[in-house]
Structures are given as structure tokens and as C-alpha cells.
mmCIF file of C-alpha atoms in Angstrom:
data_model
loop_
_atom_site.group_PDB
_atom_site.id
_atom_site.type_symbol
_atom_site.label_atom_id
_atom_site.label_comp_id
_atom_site.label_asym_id
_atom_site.label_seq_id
_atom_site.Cartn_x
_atom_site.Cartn_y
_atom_site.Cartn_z
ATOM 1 C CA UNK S 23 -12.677 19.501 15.236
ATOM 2 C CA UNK S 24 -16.054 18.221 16.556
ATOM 3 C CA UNK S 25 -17.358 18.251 13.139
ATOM 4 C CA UNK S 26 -14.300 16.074 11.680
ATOM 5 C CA UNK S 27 -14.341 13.634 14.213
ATOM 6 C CA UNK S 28 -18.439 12.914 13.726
ATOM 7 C CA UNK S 29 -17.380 12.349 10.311
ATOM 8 C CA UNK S 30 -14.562 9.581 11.359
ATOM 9 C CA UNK S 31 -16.861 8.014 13.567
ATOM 10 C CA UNK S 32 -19.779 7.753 11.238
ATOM 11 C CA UNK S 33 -17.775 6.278 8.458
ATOM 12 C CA UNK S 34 -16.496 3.458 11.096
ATOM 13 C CA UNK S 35 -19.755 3.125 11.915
ATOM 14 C CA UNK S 36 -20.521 2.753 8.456
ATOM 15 C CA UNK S 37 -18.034 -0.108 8.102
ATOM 16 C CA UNK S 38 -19.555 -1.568 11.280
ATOM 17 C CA UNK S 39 -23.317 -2.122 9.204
ATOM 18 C CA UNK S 40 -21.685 -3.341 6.288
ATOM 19 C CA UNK S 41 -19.268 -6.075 8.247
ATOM 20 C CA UNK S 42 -22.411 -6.962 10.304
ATOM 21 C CA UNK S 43 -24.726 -7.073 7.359
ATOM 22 C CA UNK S 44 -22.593 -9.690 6.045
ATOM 23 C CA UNK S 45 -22.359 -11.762 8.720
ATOM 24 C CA UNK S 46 -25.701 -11.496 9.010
ATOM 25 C CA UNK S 47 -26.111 -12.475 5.524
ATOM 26 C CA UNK S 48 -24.503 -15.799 6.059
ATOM 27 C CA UNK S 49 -20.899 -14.856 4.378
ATOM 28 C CA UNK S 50 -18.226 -16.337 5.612
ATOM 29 C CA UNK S 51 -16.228 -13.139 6.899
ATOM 30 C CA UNK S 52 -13.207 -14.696 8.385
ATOM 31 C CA UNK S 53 -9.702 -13.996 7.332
ATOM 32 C CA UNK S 54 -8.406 -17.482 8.115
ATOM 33 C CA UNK S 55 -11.021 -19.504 6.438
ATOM 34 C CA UNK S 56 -10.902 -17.039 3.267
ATOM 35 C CA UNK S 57 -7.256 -17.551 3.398
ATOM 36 C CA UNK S 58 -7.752 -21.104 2.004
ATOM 37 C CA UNK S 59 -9.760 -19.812 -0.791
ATOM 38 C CA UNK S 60 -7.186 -19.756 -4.037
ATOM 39 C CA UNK S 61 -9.529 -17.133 -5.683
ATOM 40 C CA UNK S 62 -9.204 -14.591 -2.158
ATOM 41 C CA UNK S 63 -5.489 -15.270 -2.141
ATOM 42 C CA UNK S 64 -5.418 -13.818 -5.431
ATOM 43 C CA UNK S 65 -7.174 -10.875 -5.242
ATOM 44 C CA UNK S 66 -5.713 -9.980 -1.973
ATOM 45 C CA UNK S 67 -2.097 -10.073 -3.414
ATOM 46 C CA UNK S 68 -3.372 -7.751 -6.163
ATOM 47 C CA UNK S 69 -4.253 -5.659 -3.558
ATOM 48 C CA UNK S 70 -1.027 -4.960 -1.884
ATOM 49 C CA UNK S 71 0.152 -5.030 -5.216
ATOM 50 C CA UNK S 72 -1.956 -1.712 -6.131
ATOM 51 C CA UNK S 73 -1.747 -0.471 -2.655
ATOM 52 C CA UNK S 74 2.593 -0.493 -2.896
ATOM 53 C CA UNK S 75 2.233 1.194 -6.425
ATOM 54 C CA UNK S 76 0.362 3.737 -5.189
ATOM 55 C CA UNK S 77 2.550 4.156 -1.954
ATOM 56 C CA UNK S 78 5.267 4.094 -4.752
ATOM 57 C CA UNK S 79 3.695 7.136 -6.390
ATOM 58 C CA UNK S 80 2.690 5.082 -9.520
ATOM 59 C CA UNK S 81 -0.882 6.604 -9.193
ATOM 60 C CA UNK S 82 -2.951 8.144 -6.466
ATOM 61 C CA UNK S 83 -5.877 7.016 -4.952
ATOM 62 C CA UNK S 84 -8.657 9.325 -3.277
ATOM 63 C CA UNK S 85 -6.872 12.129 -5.599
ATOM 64 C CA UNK S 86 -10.705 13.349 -6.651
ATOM 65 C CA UNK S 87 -11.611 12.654 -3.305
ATOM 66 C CA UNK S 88 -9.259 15.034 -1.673
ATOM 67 C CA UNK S 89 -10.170 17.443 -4.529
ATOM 68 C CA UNK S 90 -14.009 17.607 -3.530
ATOM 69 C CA UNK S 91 -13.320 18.292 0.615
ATOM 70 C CA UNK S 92 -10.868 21.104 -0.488
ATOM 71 C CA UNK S 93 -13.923 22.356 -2.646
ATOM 72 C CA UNK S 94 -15.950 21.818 -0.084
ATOM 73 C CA UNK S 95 -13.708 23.981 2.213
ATOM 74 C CA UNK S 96 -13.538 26.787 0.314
ATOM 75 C CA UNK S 97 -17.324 27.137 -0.329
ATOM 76 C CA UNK S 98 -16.974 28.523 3.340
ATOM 77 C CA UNK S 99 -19.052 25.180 4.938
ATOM 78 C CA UNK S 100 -16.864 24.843 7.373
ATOM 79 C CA UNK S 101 -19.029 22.252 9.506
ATOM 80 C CA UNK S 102 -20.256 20.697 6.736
ATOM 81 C CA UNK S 103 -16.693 20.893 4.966
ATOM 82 C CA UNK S 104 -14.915 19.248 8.495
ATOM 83 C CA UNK S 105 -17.027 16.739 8.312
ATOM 84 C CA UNK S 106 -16.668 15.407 4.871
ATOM 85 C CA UNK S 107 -12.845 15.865 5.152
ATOM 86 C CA UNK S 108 -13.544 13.436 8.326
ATOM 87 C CA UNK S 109 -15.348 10.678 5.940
ATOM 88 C CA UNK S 110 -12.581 11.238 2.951
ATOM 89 C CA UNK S 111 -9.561 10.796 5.558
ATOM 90 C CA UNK S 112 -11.187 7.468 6.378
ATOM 91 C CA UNK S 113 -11.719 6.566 2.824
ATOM 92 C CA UNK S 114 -8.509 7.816 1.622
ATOM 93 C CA UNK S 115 -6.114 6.321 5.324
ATOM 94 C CA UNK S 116 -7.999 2.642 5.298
ATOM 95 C CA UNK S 117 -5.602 1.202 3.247
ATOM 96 C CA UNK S 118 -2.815 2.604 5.162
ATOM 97 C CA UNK S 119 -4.178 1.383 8.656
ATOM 98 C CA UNK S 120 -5.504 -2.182 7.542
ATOM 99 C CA UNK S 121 -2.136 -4.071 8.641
ATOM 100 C CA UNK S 122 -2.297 -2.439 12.045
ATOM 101 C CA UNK S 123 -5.882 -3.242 12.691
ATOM 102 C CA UNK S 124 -5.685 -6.838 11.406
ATOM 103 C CA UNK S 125 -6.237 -7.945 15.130
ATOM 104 C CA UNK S 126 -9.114 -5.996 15.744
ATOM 105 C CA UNK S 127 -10.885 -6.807 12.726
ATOM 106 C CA UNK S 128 -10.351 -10.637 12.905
ATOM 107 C CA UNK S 129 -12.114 -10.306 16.665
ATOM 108 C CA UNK S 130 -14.843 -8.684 15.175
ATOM 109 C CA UNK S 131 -15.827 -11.134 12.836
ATOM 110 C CA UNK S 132 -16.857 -13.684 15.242
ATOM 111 C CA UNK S 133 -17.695 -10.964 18.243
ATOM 112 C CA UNK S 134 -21.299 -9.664 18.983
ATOM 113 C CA UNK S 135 -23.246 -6.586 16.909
ATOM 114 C CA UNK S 136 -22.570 -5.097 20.545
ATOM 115 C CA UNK S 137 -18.960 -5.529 20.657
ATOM 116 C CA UNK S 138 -18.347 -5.193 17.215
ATOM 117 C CA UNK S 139 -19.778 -1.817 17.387
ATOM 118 C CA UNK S 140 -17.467 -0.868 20.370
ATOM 119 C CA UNK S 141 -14.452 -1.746 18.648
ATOM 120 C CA UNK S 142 -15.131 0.249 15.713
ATOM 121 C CA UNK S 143 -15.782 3.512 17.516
ATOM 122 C CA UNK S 144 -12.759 2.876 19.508
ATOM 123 C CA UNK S 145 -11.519 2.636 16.038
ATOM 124 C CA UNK S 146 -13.001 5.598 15.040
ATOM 125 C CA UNK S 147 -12.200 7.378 18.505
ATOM 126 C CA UNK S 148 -8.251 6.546 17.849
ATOM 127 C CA UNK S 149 -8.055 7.818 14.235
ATOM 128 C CA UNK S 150 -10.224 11.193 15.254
ATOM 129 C CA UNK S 151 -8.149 11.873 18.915
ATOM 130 C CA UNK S 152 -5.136 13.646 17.273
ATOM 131 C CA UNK S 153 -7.056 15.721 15.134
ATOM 132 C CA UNK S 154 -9.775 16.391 17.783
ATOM 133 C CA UNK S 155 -6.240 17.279 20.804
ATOM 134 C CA UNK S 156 -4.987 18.849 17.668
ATOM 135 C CA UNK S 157 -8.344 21.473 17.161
ATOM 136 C CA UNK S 158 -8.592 21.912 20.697
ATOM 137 C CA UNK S 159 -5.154 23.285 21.324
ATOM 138 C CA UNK S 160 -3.661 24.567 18.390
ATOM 139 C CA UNK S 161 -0.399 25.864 19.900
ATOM 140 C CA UNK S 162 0.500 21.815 20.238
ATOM 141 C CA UNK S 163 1.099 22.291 16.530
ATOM 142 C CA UNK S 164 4.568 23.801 16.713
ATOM 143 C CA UNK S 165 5.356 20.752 18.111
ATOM 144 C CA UNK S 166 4.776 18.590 15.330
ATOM 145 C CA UNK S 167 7.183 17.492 12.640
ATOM 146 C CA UNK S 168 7.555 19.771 9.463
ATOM 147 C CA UNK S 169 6.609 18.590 5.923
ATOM 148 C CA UNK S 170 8.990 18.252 3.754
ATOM 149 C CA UNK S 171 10.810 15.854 1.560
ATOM 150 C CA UNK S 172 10.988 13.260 4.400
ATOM 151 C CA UNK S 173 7.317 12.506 3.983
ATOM 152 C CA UNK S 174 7.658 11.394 0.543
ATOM 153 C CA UNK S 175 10.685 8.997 1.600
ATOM 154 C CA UNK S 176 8.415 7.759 4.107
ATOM 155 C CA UNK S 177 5.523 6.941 2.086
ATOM 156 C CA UNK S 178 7.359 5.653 -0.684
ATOM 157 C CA UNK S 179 9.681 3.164 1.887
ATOM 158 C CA UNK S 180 5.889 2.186 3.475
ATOM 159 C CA UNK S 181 5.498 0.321 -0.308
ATOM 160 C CA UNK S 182 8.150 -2.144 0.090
ATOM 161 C CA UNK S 183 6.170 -4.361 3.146
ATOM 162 C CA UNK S 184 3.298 -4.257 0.602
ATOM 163 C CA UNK S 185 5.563 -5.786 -1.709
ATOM 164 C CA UNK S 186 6.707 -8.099 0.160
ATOM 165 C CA UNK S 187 3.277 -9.237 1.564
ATOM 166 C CA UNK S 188 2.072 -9.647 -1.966
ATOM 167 C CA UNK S 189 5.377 -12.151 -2.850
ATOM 168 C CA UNK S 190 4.056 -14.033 0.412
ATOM 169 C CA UNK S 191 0.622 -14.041 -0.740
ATOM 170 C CA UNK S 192 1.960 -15.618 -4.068
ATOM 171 C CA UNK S 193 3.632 -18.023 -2.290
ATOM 172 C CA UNK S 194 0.730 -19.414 -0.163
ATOM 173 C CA UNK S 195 -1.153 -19.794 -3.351
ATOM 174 C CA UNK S 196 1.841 -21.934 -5.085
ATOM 175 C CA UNK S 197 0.995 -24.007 -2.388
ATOM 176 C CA UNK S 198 -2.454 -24.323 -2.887
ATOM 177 C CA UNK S 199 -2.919 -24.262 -6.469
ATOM 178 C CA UNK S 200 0.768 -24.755 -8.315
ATOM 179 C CA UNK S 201 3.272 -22.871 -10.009
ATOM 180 C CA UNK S 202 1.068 -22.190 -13.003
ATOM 181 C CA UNK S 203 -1.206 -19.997 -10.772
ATOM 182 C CA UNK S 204 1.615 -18.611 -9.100
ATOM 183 C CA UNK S 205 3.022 -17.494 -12.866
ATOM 184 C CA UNK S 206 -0.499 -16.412 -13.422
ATOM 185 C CA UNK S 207 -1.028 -14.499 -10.543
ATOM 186 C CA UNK S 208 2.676 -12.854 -11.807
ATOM 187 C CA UNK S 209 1.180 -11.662 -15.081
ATOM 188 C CA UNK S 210 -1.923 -10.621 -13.641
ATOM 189 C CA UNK S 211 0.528 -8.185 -11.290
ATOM 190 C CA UNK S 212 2.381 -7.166 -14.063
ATOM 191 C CA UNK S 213 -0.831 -6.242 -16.243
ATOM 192 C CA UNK S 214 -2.273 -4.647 -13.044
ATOM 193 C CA UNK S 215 1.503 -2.213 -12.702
ATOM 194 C CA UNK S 216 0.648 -1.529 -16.346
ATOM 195 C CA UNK S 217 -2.826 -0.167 -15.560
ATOM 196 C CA UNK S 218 -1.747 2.059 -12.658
ATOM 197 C CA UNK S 219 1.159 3.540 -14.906
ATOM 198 C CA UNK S 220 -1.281 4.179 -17.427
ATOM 199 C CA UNK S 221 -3.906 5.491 -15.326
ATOM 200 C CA UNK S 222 -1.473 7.789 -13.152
ATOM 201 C CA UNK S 223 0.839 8.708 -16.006
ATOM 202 C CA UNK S 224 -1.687 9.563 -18.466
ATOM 203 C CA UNK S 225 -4.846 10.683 -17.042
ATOM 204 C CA UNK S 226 -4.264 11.830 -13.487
ATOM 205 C CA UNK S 227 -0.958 13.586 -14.161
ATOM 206 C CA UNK S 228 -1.528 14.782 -17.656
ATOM 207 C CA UNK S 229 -0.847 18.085 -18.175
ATOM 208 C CA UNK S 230 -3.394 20.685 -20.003
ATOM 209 C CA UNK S 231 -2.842 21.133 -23.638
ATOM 210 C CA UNK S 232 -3.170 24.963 -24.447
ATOM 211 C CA UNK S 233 -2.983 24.369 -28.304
ATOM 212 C CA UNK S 234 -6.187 21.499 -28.472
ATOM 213 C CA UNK S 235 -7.686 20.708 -25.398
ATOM 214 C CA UNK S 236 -10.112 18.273 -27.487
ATOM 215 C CA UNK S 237 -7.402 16.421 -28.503
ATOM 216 C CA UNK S 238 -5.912 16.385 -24.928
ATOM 217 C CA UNK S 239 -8.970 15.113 -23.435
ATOM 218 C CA UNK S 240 -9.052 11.771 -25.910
ATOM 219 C CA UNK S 241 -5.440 11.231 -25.098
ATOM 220 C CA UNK S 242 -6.495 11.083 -21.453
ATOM 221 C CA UNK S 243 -9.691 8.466 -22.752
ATOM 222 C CA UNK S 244 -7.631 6.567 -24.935
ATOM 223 C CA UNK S 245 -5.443 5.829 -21.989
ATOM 224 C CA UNK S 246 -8.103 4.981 -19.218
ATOM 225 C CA UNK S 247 -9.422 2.953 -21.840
ATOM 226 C CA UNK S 248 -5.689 1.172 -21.870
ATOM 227 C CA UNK S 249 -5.759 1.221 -18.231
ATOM 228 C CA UNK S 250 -9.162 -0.289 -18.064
ATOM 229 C CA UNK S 251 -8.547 -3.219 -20.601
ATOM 230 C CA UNK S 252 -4.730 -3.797 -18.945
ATOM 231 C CA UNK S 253 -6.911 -4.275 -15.310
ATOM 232 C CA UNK S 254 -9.257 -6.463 -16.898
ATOM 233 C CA UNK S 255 -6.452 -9.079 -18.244
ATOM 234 C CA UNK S 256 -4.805 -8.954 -15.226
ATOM 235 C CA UNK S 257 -7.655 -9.788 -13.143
ATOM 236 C CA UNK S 258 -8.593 -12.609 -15.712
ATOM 237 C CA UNK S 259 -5.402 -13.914 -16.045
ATOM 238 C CA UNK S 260 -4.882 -13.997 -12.209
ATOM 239 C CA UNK S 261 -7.872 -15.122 -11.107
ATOM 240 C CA UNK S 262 -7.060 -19.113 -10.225
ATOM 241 C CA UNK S 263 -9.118 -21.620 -12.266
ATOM 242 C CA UNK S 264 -11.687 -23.628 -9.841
ATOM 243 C CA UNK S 265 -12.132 -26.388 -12.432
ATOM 244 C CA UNK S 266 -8.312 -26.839 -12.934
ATOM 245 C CA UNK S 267 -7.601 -26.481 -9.060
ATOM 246 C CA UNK S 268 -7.263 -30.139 -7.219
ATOM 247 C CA UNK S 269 -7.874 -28.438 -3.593
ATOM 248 C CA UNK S 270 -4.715 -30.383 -2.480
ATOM 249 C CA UNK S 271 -1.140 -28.540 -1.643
ATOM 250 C CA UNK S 272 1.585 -30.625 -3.184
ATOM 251 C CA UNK S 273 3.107 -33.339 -1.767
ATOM 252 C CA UNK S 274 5.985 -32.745 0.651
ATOM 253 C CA UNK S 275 8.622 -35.298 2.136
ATOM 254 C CA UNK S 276 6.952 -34.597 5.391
ATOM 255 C CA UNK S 277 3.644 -35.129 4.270
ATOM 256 C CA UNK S 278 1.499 -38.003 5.866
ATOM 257 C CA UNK S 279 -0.375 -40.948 3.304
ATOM 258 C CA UNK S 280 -3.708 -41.951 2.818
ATOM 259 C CA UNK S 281 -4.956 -44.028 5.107
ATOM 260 C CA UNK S 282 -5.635 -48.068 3.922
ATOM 261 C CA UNK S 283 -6.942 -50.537 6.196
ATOM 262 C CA UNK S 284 -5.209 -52.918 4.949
ATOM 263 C CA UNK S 285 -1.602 -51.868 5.078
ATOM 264 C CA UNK S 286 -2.862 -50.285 8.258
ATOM 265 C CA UNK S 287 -3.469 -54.138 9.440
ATOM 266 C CA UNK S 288 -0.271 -55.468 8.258
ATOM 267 C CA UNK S 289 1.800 -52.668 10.144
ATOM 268 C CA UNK S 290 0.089 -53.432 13.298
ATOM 269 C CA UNK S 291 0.537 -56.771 13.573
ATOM 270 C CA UNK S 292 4.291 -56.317 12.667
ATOM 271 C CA UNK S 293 4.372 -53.784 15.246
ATOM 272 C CA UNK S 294 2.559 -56.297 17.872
ATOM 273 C CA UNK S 295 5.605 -58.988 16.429
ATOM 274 C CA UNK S 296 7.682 -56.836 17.154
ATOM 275 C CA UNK S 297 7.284 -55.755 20.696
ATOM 276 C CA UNK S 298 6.833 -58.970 21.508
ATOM 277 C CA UNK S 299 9.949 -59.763 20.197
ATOM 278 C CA UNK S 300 11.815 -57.380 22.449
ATOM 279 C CA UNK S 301 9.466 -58.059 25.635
ATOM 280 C CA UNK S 302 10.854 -61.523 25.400
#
């Protein structure tokens, strides 16, 4: 249990350098001022967009991952084992926990390397406590939920917010950059769903052929190769145009005019005429 949570904690940690190194680097880091960036709006609704496919079961991320602790495991490290299951369970949970800890990463952007630190080991301290109560008294286990089908209904039902973060996301950049990126951006999502079908129908849940495992093992490259070249559109196609981009949201009823000195002049002295007007 000790060994798993020093692996949680170091990989927070490890987040920790890289956000600070950043920073340091003179990156802009924030998620507000990114937010106006067409180009960040896009790749962050591709994002959800691959994170809800894979909540959907489309394809599975961290699968080798999860593959190479479990080897680990049974190679009889069990220090060494605990705490690289502690490092893939951040790996493999970040994209789950990233709308919960949206708070705590926008403070850290513009805290202190001190308090930046502190939140993410109380980061890493949160995500390692149940495991570490969990070790420590294993009787509290009977008192946990079963697995069963539930847990797939779960997971699956978690895709849907993803989905619908992504339409927002495509939204906001209509607003930026037109419809033409948001039909863009569409494509790109659609070329992206192609890519994770391919890649999780075809090469992470392809099943052995007895007969010619040669010939199995092309399928499975001639489809990563289809995954690879479907990703590749997608992220071209959806990846807004700078030179095409105005940097102006259209026009609303409610929005205000440019500002000319003349007109400005005129209006005032009709507004001057006009209190005067009612003054007398």
C-alpha cells in the first residue's frame, strides 16, 4: 500500500515539474486565456471527443499499460510491482479526474512553485488514501460494492458529459471562428471516431488467427495504418486556419459599434440639445 501510494505521489509530482517548467518557460498556461485560442478550442473538443469514445468502449486507452503492471505483478516484485501499478493508475485515471480537478489546476497556474507543489500532493494524497485505508485494513473490503455489469453502465453513461462538453466546445469556436470551422471541427470528429473504431476494432480486439498468424499480424498493420492516416485528416481538417480566421466573433444585435469621433460629436451635442430642452 505504501509502495502504491509513493508511486501516485511521484507521478503528481511529476506533473507538478512539468506544469512549473512551463510556466517557467514563459507559456502561457492558463485555461481562460487558451480558451480564446481557436486552434486550443479545437484540439480540446477532440479530446473529449476521444476521451467519450473510449468511455464508450470504442477503444481502450492504457490497455498495454495495464498489461505491463500485471506483468510486473506476477514477476513476484511486489514493491516494485505496487509501485508501478501506482504510476499506471495515474496515467490510466487522469482523464477520468480532469473535470473534477479543473479548480485546482486553474489555481495552480498562477500560484507559487510552493503552493503549486502542495496542491498536487494533496492531489496525489486524495487519489492514494482509499487504496492506502484500503491496504491497511483489508476487512473494509467486504464493504465495498461488487463488480459486475453495473460498472460497465457506469463507465459507458460517464461518456455522454464528454459528449456534450465537446458540442459546447464546438460551439464556442462557431463563435470565434464561423460555421465553416465549426463543420470542420465536425469532420475532424468524425475522422477521429473512425480512427478509434479502427484502432480498437482491429488491432486491440483482434482475435489470434490459428491458421496464419503472418497474415493476422498485417491485418492488424494495415489497420493502424488506417487508424493512423484517419487521425491525421481529422486533426488537419480540424485544426482552424490562422490566416483565414478574422479574430472577431460575429456580429450580434447586442453587439456595441466602433467607436468614431465624429458621430461620437454629433450624438453629444444632440444629447446636450436635448436635456436642455427638457430642463427648460
Amino acid at each position: 500500500a505504501l509502495a502504491f501510494s509513493a508511486g501516485v505521489l511521484t507521478s503528481f509530482w511529476l506533473l507538478a515539474v512539468l506544469l512549473l517548467g512551463l510556466r517557467a518557460a514563459g507559456h502561457a498556461v492558463g485555461w481562460g486565456f487558451q480558451l480564446q485560442s481557436p486552434a486550443f478550442v479545437a484540439a480540446m473538443a477532440l479530446l473529449f471527443v476521444a476521451i467519450g469514445l473510449n468511455f464508450s468502449g470504442v477503444w481502450e486507452f492504457g490497455l498495454g499499460m495495464t498489461r505491463l503492471g500485471q506483468y510486473e505483478q506476477r514477476k513476484g516484485s511486489t514493491t516494485s510491482g505496487s509501485f508501478g501499478a501506482g504510476v499506471l493508475a495515474v496515467l490510466v485515471a487522469t482523464p477520468c479526474t480532469a473535470p473534477f480537478m479543473g479548480s485546482a489546476l486553474g489555481y495552480t497556474l498562477s500560484a507559487s512553485v510552493v503552493e503549486t507543489l502542495v496542491v498536487f500532493t494533496a492531489l496525489g494524497l486524495g487519489m492514494a488514501l482509499p487504496y492506502l485505508l484500503l491496504g491497511s485494513f483489508p476487512a473494509w473490503l467486504r464493504h465495498l460494492p461488487r463488480p459486475g455489469r453495473w460498472m460497465e453502465s457506469f463507465r459507458q453513461a460517464l461518456a455522454f458529459p464528454m459528449y456534450a462538453t465537446a458540442a459546447w466546445l464546438g460551439w464556442v469556436l462557431g463563435r470565434q471562428a464561423g460555421i465553416d470551422a465549426t463543420f470542420a471541427l465536425a469532420i475532424g470528429a468524425v475522422l477521429l471516431g473512425l480512427a478509434a473504431w479502427l484502432y480498437g476494432r482491429f488491432v486491440q480486439q483482434a482475435q489470434p488467427v490459428r491458421v496464419d498468424p503472418v497474415r493476422a499480424r498485417h491485418r492488424r498493420g494495415f489497420a493502424a495504418s488506417l487508424a493512423v492516416l484517419s487521425l491525421a485528416a481529422g486533426l488537419l481538417v480540424a485544426w482552424p486556419d490562422q490566416k483565414s480566421i478574422s479574430g472577431q466573433p460575429a456580429r450580434s444585435a447586442s453587439a456595441g459599434e466602433g467607436f468614431d469621433p465624429r458621430s461620437a460629436g454629433l450624438a453629444g451635442v444632440a444629447a446636450d440639445a436635448g436635456a436642455a430642452g427638457r430642463v427648460g
